[in-house]
Short mmCIF file of C-alpha atoms and ligand atoms in Angstrom, two decimals:
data_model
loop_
_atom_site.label_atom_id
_atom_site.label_comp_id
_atom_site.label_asym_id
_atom_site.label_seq_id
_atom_site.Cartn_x
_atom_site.Cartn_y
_atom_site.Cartn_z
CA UNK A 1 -60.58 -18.77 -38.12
CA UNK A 2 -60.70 -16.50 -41.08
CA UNK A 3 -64.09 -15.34 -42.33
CA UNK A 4 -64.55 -15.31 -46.04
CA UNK A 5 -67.71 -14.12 -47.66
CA UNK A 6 -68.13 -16.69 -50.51
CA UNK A 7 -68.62 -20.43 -49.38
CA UNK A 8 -65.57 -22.11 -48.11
CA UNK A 9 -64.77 -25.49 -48.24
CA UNK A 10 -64.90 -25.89 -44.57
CA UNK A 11 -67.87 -24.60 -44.16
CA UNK A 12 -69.37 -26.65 -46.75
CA UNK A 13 -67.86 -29.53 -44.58
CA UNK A 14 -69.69 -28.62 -41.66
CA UNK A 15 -73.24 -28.25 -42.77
CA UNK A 16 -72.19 -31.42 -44.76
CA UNK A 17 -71.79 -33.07 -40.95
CA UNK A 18 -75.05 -31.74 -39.77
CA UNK A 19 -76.83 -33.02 -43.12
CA UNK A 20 -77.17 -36.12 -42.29
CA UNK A 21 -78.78 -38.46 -44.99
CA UNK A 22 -77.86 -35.27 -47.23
CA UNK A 23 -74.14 -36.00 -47.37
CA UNK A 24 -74.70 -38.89 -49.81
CA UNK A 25 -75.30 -36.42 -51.83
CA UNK A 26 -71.73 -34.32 -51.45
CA UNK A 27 -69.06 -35.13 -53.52
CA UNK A 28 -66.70 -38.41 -52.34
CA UNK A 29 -63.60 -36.16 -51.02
CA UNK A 30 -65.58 -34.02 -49.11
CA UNK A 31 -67.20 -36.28 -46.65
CA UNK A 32 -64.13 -38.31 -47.00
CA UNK A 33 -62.46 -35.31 -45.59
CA UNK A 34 -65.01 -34.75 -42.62
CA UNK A 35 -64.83 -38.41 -41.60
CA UNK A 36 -61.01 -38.76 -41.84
CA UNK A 37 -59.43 -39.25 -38.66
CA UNK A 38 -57.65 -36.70 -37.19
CA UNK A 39 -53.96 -38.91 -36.00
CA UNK A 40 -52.79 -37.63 -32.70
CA UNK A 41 -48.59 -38.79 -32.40
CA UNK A 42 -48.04 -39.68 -29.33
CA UNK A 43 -43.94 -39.74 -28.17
CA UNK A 44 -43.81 -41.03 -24.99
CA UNK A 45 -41.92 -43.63 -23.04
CA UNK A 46 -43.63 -46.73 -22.04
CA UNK A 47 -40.80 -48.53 -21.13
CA UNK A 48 -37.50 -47.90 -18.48
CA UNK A 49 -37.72 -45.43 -15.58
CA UNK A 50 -40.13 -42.95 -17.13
CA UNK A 51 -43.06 -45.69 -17.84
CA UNK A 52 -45.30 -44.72 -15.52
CA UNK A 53 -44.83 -41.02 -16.33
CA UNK A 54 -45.92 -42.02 -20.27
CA UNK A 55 -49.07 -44.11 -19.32
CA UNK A 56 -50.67 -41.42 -17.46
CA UNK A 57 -50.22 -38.81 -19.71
CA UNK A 58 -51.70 -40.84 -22.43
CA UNK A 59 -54.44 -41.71 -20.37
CA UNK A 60 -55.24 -39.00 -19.00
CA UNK A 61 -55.14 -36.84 -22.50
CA UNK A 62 -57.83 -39.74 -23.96
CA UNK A 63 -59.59 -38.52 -21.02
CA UNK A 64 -60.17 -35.24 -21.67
CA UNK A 65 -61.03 -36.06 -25.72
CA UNK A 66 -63.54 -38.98 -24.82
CA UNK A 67 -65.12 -36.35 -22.25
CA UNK A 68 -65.68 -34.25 -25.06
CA UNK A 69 -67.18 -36.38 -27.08
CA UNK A 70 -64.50 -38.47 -28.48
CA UNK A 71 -63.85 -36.36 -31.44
CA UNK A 72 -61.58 -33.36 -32.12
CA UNK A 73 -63.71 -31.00 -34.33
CA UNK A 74 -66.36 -33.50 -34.47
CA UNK A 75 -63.81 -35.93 -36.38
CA UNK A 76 -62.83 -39.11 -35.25
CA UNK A 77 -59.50 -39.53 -33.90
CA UNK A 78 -56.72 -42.19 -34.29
CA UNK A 79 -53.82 -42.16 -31.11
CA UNK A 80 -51.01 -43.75 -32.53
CA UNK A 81 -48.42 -43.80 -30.19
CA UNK A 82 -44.38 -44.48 -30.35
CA UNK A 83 -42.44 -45.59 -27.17
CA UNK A 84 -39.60 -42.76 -26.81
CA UNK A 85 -37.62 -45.26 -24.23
CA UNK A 86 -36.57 -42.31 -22.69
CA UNK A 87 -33.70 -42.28 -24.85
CA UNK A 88 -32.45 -39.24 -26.46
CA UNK A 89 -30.57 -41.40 -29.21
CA UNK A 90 -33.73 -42.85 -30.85
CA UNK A 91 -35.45 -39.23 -30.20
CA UNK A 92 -35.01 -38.10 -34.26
CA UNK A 93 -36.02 -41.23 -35.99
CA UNK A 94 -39.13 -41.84 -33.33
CA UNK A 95 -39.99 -37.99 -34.21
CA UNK A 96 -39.53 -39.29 -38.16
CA UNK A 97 -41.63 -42.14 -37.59
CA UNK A 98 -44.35 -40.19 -36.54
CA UNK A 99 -44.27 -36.67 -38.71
CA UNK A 100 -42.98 -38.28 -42.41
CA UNK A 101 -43.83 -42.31 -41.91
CA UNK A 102 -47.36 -41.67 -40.12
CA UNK A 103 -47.81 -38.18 -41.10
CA UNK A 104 -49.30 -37.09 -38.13
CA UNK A 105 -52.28 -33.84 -37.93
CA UNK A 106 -50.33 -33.19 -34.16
CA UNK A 107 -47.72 -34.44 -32.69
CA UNK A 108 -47.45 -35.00 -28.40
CA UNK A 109 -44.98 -36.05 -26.05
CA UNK A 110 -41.97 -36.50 -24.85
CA UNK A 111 -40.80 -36.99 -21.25
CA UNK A 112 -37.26 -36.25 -21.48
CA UNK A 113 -35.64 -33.21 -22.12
CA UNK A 114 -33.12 -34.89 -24.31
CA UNK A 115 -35.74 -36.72 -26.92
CA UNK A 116 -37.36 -32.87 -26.86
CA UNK A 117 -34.75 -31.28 -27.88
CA UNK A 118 -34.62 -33.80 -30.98
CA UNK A 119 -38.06 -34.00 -31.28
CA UNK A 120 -38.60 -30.26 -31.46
CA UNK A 121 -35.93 -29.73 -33.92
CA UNK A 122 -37.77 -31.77 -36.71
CA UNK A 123 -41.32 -30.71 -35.52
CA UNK A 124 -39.83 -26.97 -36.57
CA UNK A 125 -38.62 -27.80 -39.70
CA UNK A 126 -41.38 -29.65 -40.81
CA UNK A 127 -44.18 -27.07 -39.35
CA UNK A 128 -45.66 -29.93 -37.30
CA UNK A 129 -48.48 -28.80 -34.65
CA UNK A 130 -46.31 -30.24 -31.53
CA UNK A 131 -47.36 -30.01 -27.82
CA UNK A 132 -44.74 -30.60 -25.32
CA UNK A 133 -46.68 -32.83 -22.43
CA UNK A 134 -43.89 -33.03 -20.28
CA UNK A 135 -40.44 -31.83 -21.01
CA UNK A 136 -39.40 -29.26 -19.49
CA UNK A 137 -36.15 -28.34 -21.37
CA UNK A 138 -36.04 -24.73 -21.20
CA UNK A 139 -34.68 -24.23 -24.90
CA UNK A 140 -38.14 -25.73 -25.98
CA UNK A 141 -39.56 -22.01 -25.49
CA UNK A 142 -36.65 -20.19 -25.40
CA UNK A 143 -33.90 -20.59 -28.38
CA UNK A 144 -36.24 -22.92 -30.20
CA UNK A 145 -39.74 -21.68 -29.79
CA UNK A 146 -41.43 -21.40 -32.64
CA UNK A 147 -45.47 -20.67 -33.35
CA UNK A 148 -46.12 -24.27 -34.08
CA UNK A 149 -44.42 -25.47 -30.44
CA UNK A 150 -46.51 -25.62 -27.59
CA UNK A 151 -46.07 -26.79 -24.03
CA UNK A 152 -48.67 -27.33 -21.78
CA UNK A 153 -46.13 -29.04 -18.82
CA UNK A 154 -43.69 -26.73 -17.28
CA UNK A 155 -39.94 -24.98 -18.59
CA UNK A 156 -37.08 -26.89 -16.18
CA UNK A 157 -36.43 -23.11 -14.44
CA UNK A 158 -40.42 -22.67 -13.34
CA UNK A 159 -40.42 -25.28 -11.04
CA UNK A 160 -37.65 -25.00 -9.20
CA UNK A 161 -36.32 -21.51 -9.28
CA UNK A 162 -38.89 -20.75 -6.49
CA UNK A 163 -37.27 -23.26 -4.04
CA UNK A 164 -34.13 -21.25 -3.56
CA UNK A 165 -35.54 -18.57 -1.72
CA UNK A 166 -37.79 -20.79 0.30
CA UNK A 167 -34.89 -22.73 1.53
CA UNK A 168 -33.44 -19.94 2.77
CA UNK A 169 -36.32 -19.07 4.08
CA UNK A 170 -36.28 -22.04 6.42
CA UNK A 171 -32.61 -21.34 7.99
CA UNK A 172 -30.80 -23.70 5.58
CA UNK A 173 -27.98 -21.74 3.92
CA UNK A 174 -26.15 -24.39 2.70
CA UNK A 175 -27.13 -27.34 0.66
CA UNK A 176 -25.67 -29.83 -2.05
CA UNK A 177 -27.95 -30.91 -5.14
CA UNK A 178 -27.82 -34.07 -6.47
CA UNK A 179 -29.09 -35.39 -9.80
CA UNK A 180 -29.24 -37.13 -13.25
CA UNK A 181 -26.63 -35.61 -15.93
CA UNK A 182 -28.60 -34.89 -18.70
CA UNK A 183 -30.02 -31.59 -19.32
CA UNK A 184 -33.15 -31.78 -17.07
CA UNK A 185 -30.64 -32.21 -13.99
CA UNK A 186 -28.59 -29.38 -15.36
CA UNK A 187 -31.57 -26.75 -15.53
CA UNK A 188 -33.06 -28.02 -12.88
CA UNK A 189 -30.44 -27.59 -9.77
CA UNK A 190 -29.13 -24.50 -12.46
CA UNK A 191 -32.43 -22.68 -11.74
CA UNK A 192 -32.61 -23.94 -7.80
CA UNK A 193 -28.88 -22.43 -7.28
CA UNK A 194 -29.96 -19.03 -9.16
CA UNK A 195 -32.88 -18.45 -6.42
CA UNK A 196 -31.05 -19.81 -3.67
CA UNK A 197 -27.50 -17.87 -4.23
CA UNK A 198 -29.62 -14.67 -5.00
CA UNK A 199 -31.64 -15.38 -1.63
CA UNK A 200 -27.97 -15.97 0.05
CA UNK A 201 -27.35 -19.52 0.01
CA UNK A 202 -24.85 -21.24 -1.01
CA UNK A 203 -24.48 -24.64 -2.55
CA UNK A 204 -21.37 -26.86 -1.64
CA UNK A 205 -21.49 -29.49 -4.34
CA UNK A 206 -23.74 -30.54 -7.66
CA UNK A 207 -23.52 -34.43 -7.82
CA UNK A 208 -24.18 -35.79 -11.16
CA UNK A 209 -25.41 -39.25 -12.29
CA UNK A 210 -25.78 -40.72 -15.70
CA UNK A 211 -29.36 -41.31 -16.71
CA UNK A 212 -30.97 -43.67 -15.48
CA UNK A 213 -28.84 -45.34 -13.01
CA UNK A 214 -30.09 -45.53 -9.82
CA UNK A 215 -26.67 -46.54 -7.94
CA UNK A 216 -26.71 -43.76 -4.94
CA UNK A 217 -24.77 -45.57 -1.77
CA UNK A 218 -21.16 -43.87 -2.93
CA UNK A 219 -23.36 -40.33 -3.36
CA UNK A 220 -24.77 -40.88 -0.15
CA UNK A 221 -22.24 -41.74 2.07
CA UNK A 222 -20.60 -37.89 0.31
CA UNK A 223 -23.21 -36.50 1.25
CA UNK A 224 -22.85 -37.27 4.76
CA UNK A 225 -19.71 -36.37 4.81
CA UNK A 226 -20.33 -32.90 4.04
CA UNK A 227 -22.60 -32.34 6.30
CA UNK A 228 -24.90 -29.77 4.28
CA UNK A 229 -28.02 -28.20 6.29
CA UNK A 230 -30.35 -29.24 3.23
CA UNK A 231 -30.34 -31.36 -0.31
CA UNK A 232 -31.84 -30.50 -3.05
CA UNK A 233 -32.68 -33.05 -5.80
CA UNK A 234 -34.52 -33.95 -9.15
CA UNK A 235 -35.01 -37.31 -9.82
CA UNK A 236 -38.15 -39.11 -11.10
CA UNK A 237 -40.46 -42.06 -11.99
CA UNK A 238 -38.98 -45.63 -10.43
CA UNK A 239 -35.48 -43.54 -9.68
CA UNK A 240 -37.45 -41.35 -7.83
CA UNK A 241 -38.84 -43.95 -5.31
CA UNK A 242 -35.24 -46.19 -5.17
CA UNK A 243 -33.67 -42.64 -4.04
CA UNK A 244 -36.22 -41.59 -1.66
CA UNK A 245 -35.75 -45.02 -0.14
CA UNK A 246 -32.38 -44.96 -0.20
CA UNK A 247 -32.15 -41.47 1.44
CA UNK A 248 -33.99 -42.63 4.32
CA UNK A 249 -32.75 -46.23 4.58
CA UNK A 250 -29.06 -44.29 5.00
CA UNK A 251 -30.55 -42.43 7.89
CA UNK A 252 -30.17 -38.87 6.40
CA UNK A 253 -33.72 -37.62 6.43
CA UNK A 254 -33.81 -36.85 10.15
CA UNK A 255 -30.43 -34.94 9.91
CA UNK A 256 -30.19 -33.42 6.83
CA UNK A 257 -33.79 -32.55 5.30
CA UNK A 258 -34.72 -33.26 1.62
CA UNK A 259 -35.97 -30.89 -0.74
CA UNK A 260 -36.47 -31.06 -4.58
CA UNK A 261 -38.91 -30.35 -7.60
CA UNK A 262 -41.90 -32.23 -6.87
CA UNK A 263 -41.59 -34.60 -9.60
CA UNK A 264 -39.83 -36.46 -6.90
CA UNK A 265 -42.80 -36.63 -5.08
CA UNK A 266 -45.45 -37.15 -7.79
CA UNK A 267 -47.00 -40.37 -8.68
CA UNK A 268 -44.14 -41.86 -6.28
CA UNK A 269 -45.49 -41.77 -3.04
CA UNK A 270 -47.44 -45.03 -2.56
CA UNK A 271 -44.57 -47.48 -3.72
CA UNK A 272 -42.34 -45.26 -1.21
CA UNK A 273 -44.41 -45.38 1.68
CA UNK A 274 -42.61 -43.95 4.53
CA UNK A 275 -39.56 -43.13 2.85
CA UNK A 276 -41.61 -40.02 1.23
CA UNK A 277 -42.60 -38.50 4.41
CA UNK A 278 -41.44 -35.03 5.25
CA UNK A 279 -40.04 -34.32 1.79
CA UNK A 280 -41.03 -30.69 0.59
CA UNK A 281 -41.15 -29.91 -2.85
CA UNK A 282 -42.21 -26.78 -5.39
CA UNK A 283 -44.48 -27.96 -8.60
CA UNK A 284 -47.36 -26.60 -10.77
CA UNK A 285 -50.06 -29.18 -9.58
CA UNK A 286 -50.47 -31.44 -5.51
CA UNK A 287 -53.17 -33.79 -6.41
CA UNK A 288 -54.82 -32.12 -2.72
CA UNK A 289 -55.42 -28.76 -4.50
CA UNK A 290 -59.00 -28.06 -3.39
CA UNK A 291 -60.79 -26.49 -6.92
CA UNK A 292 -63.67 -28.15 -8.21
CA UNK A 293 -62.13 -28.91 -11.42
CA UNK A 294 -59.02 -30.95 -10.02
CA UNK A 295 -61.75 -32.68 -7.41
CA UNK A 296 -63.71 -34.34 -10.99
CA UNK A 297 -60.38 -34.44 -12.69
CA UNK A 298 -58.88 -36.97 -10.03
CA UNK A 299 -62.10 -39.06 -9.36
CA UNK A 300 -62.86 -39.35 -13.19
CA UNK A 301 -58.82 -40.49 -13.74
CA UNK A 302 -58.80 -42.83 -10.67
CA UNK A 303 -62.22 -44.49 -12.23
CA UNK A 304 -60.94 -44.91 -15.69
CA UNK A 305 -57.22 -46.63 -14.78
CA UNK A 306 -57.22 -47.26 -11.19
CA UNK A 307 -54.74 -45.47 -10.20
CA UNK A 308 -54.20 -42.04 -8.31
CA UNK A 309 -54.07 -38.73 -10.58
CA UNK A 310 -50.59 -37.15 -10.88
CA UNK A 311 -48.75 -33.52 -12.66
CA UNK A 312 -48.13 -35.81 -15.29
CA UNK A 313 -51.80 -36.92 -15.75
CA UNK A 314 -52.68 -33.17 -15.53
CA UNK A 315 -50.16 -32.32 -18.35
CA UNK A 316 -51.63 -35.18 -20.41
CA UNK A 317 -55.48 -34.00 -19.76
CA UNK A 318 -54.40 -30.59 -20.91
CA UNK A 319 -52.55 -31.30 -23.68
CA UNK A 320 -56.08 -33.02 -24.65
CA UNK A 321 -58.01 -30.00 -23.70
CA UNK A 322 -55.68 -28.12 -25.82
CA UNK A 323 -56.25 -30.33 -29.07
CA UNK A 324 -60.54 -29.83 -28.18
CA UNK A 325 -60.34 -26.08 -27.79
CA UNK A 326 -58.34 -25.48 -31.19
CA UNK A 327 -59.96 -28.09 -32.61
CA UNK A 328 -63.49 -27.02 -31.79
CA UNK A 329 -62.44 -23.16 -33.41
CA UNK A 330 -61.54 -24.40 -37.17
CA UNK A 331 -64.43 -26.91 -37.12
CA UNK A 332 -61.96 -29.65 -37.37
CA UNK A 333 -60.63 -28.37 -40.33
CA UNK A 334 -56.86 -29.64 -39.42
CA UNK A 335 -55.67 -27.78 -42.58
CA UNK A 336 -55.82 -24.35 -40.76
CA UNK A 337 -52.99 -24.22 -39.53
CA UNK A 338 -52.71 -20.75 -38.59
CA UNK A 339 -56.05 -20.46 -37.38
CA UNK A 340 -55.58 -23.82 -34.89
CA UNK A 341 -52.36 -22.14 -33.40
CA UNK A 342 -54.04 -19.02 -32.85
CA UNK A 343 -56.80 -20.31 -31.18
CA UNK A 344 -53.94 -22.59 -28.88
CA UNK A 345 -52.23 -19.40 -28.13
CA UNK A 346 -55.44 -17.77 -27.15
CA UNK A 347 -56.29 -20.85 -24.52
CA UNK A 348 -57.26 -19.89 -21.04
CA UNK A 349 -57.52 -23.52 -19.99
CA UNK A 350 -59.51 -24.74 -16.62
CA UNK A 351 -56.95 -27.44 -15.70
CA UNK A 352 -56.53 -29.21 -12.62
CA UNK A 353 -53.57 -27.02 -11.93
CA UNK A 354 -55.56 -23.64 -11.94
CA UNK A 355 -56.10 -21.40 -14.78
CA UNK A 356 -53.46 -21.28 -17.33
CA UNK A 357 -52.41 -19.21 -19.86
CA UNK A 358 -49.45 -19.11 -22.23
CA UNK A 359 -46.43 -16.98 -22.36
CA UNK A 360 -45.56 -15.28 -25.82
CA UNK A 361 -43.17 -18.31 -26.40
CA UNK A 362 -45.99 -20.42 -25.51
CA UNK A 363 -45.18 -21.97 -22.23
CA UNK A 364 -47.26 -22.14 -19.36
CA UNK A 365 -47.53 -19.46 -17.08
CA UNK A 366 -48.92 -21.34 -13.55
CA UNK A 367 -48.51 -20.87 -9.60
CA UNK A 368 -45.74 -22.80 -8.09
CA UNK A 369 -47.34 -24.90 -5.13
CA UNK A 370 -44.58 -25.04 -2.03
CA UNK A 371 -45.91 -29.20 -1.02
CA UNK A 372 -44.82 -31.21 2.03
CA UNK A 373 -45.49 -35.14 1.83
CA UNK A 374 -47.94 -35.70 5.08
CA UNK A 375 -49.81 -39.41 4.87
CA UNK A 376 -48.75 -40.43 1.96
CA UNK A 377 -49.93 -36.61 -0.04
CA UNK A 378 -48.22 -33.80 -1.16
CA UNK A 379 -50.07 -31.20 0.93
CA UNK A 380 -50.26 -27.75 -0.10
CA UNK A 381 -48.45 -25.53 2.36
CA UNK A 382 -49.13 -22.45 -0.03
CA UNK A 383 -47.82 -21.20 -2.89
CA UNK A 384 -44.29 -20.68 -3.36
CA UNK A 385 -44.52 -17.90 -6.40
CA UNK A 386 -47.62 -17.28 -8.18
CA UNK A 387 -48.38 -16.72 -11.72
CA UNK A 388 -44.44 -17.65 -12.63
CA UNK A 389 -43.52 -16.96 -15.89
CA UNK A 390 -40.26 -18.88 -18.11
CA UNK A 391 -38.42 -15.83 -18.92
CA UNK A 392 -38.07 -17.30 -22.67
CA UNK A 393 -34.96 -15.75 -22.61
CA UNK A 394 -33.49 -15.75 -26.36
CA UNK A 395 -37.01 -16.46 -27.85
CA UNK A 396 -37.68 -14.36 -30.88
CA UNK A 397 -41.59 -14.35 -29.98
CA UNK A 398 -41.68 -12.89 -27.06
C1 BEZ B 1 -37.40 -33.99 -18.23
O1 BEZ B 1 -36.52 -34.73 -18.70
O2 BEZ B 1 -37.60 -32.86 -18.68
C2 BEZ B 1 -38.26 -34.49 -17.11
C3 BEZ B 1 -38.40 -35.84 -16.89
C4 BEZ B 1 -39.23 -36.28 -15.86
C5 BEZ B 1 -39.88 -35.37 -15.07
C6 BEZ B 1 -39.73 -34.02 -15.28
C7 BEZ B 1 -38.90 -33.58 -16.30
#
């Protein structure tokens, strides 16, 4: 926040708050100002494959405001929240509804890569504070980062770059991905193959599916055919479980072992019971991970909704965090702009995850867990690559 010498209208606003009985006194737009809500856009899908992925971020980012109080900047806040359907179509009118029809202080969200890249593109041209909660399109903070775009998930590359080598690792030289076609597939087997060719694999075959069908006999069947020593895969939400279950129903899991990013794995594992077993995965977050802030984190999120904490919860609770910290700095004075992204690019949040920091193009830099599903939990065999950083390759901040 800037210091001035003469009184500002902010702080005039915040003695105004602590004045109690004394505010009558202020003039009508200033305590109008400190008692307007702060709106919070949420872009998320609550419908389709990816539903479960947008409840617990939402969730889980009311969460962490309500835990501090309820406010942001000692305002009140107003959620108001658009379901993105996943679809990448709707993505720029959704991202309209919210910025020009709602006018929105922040804007949060999406799930898919696709409605990000959309999404992203308007939040830059309209200077809209936007935290990525998910997506993990790697153009986010790469080509289009920007000082107002934050993410507090993961870049497609981070999480499963550090896979290659492990595979390798393990004896299997030669695997076959499989995947959605949209641009989360792409980057995600794209940044597997870069690790895992540089380590000396070699990868046989990519298999592409549209988005979101969930159809995988046919891809199956190829796969046994050619007789890989390891898959690697991205798939998640309710696609995630059908081709876990499918994998194992087909009887490949004892002969050819499944690997993948860990969103395979994550907030999957109790509606695929046995079918997740064995599956090892690389990820930012394993709900085991032992620190004292994930142990309150995932008792306080199973006692407010019930169900078991996930990465996409933890994305969601810091992506509220986030909002608090910057928040807290400008006195909830959501006019300063500048001062609210500095203070976001300054965060050293205590997630759930471990510390984390942002890169110049303001992207998470996190350890990558290495996980193996054991009773029904993504155990933490180690970690696969610490303190991994997007390379933000073509990002004019960095
Ligand atoms: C994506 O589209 O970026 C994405 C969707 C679900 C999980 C992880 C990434």
């Amino acid at each position: 926040m800037t210091t001035r010498k003469t009184p500002t209208r902010r702080r005039f606003l915040s003695a105004a708050a602590g004045a109690g009985a004394a505010a009558s006194l202020l003039p009508a737009p200033f305590v109008l100002a400190q008692t307007a809500k702060v709106k919070v856009g949420i872009l998320l899908p609550y419908t389709g494959t990816y539903a479960s992925l947008g409840h617990n971020i939402t969730d889980a980012m009311i969460m962490a405001i309500e835990g501090a109080g309820g406010t942001l900047g000692g305002r009140p806040v107003e959620y108001v929240k658009v379901d993105s359907e996943a679809d990448p179509a709707k993505a720029a009118n959704n991202a309209n509804k919210l910025i020009a029809g709602e006018k929105v202080d922040f804007l949060t969200g999406p799930v898919h890569s696709g409605v990000a890249m959309a999404m992203v593109k308007i939040a830059r041209e309209e200077g809209t504070i936007t935290i990525v909660s998910n997506a993990g399109a790697d153009a986010v903070t790469r080509q289009m980062c920007a000082p107002n775009v934050f993410r507090t998930s993961f870049s497609n590359w981070q999480t499963c770059y550090p896979m290659g080598p492990e595979m390798v690792k393990r004896g299997h030289k030669k695997a076959v991905s499989i995947t959605w076609n949209y641009a989360a597939g792409h980057e995600m087997i794209g940044a597997f193959k870069e690790g895992y060719v540089k380590a000396g694999g070699q990868v046989a075959k990519e298999i592409l599916i549209p988005f979101p069908n969930i159809e995988f006999q046919a891809h199956l069947t190829e796969i046994a055919s050619l007789k890989p020593d390891a898959v690697f895969t991205f798939f998640s939400g309710g696609g995630a479980v059908k081709f876990m279950k499918d994998y194992d129903a087909a009887g490949l899991k004892k002969s050819i072992p499944l690997f993948g990013a860990g969103f395979l794995t994550d907030g999957t594992l109790q509606a695929a019971g046995p079918a997740g077993e064995g599956i090892i995965t690389t990820l930012h977050y394993a709900e085991s991970l032992a620190n004292p802030t994930n142990k309150r984190f995932t008792a306080a999120f199973k006692a407010k909704t019930g169900r078991p904490a996930d990465v996409f919860a933890v994305q969601g609770y810091d992506t509220g965090q986030l909002l608090v910290h910057a928040m807290k700095a400008v006195k909830g004075d959501v006019k300063a702009k500048k001062e609210i992204m500095a203070a976001m690019r300054a965060a050293k949040l205590d997630s759930p995850r471990g510390t984390m920091t942002f890169s110049k193009s303001q992207n998470p830099i996190q350890d990558i867990y290495l996980r193996e599903v054991k009773n029904g939990d993504n155990v933490v065999l180690g970690v696969a690559q610490k303190a991994v950083e997007d390379p933000g390759r073509g990002c004019g901040m960095t």
